[in-house]
Every structure is written in C-alpha cells, then in structure tokens.
PDB file of C-alpha atoms in Angstrom:
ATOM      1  CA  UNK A   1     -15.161 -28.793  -3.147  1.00 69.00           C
ATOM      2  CA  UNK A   2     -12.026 -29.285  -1.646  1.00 83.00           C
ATOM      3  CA  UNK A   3      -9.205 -26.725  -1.161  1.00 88.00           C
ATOM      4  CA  UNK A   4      -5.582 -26.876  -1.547  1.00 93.00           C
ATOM      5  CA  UNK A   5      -2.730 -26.211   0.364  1.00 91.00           C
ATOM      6  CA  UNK A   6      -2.295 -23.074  -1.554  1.00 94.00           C
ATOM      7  CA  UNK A   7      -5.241 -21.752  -0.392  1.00 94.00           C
ATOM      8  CA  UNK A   8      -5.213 -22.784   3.090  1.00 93.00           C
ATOM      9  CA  UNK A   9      -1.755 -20.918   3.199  1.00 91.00           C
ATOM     10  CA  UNK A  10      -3.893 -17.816   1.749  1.00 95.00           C
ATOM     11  CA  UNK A  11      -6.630 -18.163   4.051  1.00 94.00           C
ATOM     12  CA  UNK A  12      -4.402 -18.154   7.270  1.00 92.00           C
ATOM     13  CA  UNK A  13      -2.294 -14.994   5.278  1.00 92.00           C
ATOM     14  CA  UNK A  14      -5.586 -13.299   5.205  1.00 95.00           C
ATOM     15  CA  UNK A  15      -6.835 -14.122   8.635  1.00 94.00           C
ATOM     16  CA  UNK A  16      -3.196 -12.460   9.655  1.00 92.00           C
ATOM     17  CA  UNK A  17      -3.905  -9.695   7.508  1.00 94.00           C
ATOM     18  CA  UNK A  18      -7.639  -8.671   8.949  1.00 95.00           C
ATOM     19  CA  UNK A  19      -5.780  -8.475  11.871  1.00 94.00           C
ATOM     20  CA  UNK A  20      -3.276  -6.321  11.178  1.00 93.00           C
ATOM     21  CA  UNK A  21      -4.974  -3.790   8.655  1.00 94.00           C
ATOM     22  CA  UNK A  22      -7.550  -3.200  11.685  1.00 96.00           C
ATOM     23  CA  UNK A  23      -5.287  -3.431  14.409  1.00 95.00           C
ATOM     24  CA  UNK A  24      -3.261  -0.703  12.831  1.00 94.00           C
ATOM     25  CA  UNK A  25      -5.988   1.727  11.290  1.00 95.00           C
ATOM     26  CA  UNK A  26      -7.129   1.425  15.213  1.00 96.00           C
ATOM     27  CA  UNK A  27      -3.639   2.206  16.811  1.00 95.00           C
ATOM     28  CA  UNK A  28      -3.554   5.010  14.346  1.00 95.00           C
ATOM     29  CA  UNK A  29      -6.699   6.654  16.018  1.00 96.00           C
ATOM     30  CA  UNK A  30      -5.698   6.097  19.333  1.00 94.00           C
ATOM     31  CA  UNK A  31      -2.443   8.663  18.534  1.00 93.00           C
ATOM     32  CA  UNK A  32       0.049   5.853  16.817  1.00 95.00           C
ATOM     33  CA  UNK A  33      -0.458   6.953  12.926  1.00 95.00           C
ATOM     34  CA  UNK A  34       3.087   6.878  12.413  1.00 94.00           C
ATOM     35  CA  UNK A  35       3.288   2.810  13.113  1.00 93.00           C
ATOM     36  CA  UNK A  36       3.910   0.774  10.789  1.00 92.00           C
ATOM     37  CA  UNK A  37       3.685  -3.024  11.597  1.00 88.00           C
ATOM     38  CA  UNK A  38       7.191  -4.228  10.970  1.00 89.00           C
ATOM     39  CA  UNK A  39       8.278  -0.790  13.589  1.00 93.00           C
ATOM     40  CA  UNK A  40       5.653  -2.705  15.985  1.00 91.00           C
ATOM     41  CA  UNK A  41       7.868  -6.135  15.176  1.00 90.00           C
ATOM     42  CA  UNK A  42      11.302  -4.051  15.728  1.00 94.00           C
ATOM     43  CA  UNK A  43      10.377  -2.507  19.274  1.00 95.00           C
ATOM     44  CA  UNK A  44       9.042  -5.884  20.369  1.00 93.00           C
ATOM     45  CA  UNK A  45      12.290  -7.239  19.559  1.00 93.00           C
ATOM     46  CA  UNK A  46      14.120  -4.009  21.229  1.00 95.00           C
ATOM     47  CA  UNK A  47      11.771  -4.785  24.481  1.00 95.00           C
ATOM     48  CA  UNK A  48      13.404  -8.466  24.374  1.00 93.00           C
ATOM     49  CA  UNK A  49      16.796  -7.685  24.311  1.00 92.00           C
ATOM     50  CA  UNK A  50      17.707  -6.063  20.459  1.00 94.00           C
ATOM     51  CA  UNK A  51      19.497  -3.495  21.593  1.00 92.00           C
ATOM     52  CA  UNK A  52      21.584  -3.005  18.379  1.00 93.00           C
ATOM     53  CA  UNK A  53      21.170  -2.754  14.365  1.00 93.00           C
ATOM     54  CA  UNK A  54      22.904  -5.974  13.810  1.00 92.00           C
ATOM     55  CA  UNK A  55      20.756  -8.065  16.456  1.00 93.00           C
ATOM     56  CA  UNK A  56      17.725  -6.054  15.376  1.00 94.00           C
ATOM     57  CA  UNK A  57      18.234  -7.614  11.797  1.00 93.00           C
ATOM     58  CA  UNK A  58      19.086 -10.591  12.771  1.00 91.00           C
ATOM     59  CA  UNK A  59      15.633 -11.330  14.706  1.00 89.00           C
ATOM     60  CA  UNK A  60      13.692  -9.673  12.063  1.00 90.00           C
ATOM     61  CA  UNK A  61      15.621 -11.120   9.425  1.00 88.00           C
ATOM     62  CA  UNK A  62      16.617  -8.483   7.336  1.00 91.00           C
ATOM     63  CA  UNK A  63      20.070  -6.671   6.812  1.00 92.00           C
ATOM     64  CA  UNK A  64      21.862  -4.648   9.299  1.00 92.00           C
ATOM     65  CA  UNK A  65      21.432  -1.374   7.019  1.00 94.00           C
ATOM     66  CA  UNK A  66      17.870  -2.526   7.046  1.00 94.00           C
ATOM     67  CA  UNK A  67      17.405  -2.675  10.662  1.00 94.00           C
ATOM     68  CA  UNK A  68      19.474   0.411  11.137  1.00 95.00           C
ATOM     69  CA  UNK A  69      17.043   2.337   8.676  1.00 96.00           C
ATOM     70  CA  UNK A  70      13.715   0.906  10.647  1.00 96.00           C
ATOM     71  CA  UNK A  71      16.152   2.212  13.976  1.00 96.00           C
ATOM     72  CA  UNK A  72      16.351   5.870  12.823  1.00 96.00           C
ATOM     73  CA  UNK A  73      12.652   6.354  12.054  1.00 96.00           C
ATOM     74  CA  UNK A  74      11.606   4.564  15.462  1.00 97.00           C
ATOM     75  CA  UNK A  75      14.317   7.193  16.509  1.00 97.00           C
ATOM     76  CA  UNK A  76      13.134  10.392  15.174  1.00 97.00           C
ATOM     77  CA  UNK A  77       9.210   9.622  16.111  1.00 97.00           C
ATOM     78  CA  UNK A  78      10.274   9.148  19.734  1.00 97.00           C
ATOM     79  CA  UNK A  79       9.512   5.186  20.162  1.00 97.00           C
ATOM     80  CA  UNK A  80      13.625   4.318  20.673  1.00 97.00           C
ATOM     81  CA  UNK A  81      16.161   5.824  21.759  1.00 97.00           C
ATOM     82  CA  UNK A  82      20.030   5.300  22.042  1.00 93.00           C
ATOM     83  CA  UNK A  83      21.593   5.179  25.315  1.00 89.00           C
ATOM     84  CA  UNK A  84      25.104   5.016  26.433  1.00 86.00           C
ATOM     85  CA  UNK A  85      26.131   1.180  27.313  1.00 81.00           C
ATOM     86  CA  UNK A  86      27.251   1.624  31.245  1.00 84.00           C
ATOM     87  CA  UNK A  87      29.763  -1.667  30.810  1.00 84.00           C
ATOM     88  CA  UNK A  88      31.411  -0.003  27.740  1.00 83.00           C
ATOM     89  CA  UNK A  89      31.101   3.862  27.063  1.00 82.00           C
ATOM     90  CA  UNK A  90      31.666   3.506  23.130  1.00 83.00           C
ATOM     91  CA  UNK A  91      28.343   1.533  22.527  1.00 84.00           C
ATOM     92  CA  UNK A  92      25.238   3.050  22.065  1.00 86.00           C
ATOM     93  CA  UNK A  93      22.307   0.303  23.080  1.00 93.00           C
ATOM     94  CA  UNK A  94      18.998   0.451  22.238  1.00 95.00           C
ATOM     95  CA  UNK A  95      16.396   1.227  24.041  1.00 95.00           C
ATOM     96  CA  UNK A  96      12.233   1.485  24.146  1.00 97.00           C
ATOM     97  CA  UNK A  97      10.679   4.466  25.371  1.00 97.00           C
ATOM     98  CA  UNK A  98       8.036   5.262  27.258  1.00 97.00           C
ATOM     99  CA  UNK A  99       6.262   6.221  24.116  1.00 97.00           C
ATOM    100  CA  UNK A 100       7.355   2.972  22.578  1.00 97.00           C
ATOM    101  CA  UNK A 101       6.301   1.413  25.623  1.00 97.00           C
ATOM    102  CA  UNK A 102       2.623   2.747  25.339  1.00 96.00           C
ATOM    103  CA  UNK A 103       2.483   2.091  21.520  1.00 96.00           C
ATOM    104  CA  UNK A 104       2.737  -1.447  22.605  1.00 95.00           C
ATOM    105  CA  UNK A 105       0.442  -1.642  25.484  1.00 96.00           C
ATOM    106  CA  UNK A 106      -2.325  -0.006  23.007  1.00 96.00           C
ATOM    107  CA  UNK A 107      -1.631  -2.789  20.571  1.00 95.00           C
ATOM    108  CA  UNK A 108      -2.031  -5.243  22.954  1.00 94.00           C
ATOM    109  CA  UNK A 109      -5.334  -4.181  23.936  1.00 97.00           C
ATOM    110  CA  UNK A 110      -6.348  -3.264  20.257  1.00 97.00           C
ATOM    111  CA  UNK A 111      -5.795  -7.105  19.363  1.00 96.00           C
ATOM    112  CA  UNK A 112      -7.315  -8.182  22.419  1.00 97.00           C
ATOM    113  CA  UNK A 113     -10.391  -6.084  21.155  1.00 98.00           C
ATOM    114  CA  UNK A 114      -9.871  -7.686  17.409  1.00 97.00           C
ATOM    115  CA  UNK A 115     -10.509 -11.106  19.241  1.00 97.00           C
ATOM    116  CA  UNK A 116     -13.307 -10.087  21.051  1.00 98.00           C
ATOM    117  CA  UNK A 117     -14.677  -9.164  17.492  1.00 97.00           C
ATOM    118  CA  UNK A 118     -14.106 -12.496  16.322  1.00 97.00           C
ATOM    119  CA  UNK A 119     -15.321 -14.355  19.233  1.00 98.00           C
ATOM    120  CA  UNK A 120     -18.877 -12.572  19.025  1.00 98.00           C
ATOM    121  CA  UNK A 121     -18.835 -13.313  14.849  1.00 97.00           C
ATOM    122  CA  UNK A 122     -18.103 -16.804  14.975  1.00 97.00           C
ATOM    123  CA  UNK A 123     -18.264 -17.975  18.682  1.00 97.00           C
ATOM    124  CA  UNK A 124     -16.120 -18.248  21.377  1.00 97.00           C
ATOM    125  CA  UNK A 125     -16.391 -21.355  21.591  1.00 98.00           C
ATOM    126  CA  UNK A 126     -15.729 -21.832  17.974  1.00 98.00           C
ATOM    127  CA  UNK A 127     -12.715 -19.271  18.015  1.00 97.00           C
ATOM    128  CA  UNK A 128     -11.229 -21.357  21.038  1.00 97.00           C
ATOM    129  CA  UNK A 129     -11.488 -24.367  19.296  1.00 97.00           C
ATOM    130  CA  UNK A 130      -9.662 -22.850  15.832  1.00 96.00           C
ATOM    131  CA  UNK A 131      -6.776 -21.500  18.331  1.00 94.00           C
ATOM    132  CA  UNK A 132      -6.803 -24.750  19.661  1.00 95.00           C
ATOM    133  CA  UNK A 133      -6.447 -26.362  16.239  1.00 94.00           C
ATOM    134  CA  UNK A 134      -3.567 -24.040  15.160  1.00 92.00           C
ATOM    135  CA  UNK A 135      -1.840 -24.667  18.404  1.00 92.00           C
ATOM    136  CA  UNK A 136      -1.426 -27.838  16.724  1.00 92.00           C
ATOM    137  CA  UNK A 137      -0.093 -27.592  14.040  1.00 89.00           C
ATOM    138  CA  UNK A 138       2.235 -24.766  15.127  1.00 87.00           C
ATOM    139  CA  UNK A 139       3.160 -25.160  18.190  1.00 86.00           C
ATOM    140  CA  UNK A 140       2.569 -23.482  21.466  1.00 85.00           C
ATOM    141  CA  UNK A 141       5.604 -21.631  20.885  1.00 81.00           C
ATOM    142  CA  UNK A 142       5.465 -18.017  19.932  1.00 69.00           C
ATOM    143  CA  UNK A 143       6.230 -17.519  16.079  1.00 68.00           C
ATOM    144  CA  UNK A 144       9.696 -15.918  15.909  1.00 63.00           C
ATOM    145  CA  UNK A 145      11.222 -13.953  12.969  1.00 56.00           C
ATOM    146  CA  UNK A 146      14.711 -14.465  13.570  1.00 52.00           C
ATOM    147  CA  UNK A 147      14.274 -18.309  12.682  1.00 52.00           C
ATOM    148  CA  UNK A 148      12.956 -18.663   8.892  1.00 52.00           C
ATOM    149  CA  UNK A 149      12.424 -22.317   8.199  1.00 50.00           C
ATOM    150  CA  UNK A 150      11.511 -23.506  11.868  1.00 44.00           C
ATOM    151  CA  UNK A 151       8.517 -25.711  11.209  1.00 44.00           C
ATOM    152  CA  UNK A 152      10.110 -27.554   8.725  1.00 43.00           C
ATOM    153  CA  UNK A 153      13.252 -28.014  10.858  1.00 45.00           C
ATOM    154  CA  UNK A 154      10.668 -29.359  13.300  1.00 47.00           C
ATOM    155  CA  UNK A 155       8.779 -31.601  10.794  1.00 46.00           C
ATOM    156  CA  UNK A 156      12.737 -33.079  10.166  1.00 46.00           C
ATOM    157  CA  UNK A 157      12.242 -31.990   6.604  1.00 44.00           C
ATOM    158  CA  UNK A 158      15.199 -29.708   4.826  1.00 43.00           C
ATOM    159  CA  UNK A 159      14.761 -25.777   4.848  1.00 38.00           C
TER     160      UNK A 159
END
C-alpha cells in the first residue's frame, strides 16, 4: 500500500519529534530541565549573531514581543544575558553565557548520542544512506527559521 504525501510529511514530523522529546528529557537529566526546545532555537540564533529582540524574531519567525518574552526567561535562568554595546552605550546586545554555552555543547552531544541510537536500530549504513537521501531533497544547507517558504522558492514554485 502506498502512502501519501500527507503522511510522508508526518513521518519526517515524527522522526523530528523522537528526536527532540528524547533529546530534551536527556538534557533535562544532565542539569538543563528548564529548556525548552524553541529557548535551544533562540540561543543558537543569539550564538550566530541575534543579539536583539527584533533580530531574534525575525530568525525564529515570530514577533518581536515574542522573541523579547523567550529573551527574559533565557534571562532570568542564566542562559543570556544583556550587555552594554561598546560602539553605542544606549544598546543593550545580547549575549550567550557560559551556561548557555554548555546547554548547547550537551545538546550537541545528546543528539550525537540519539544518532548513535539510530545507527545501531537500523544500521549505519542504512541511516547514512536515509541522510544521504534527505540531503537530496533538502539540500545540504542547514534548515533556517528565519526563511519560511525556502524550498519552494527553490523548487521556483510561489510561497
């Protein structure tokens, strides 16, 4: 029996999902139970160069009172902080902390760990060869937030 596109689309949401749901129960036993994964999506995009609500929402794509929200509760568990701007004294720039910094190092290894786990279920060489596959059709390109509507734009068809 065939499947359709609907479920493929659900298969690759669940795949993304395992992931997550283990990756985070993990980071929550390794000291991190306060992480949610879109504050795991905002530092990364802190680390890169968000160093303000209204960048911070646009690469995540949500509003700035959105991103300024996710902001204060990185804030008040210690993964950001706010730090004077040394070309203009009135800004406040974001930064990642050292705490931040270690939340994302243990995340790192936590999904390196996750793949491990998948490798020995279904093969590495089988688990290779499905990266390989989505590398395909996605591109070799990280997956950014800040651009709904890229693979389209790519396929030439209208967002």
């Amino acid at each position: 029996m065939s499947r359709s596109g609907a479920d493929l689309a659900l298969l690759l949401l669940g795949g993304f999902r395992c992931l997550v749901d283990a990756a985070h129960t993990e980071l929550a036993s390794r000291g991190h139970a306060d992480v949610r994964p879109v504050h795991d999506f905002a530092i990364r995009a802190i680390a890169a160069g968000a160093d303000n609500a209204s960048e911070l929402g646009r690469r995540m794509v949500v509003s700035k009172q959105a991103a300024a929200k996710t902001i204060a509760v990185l804030q008040e568990r210690g993964y950001v902080a706010r730090d004077v701007d040394p070309a203009d004294a009135r800004r406040k720039r974001l930064q990642v902390t050292p705490r931040g910094f270690d939340m994302l190092r243990e995340a790192e290894a936590i999904f390196d760990e996750l793949r491990e786990r998948w490798a020995r279920q279904i093969g590495a060489a089988q688990l290779t060869e499905l990266e390989a596959q989505l590398t395909e059709l996605v591109g070799a390109e990280p997956v950014r937030l800040d651009t709904p509507g890229w693979m389209a734009q790519d396929l030439g068809e209208p967002v």
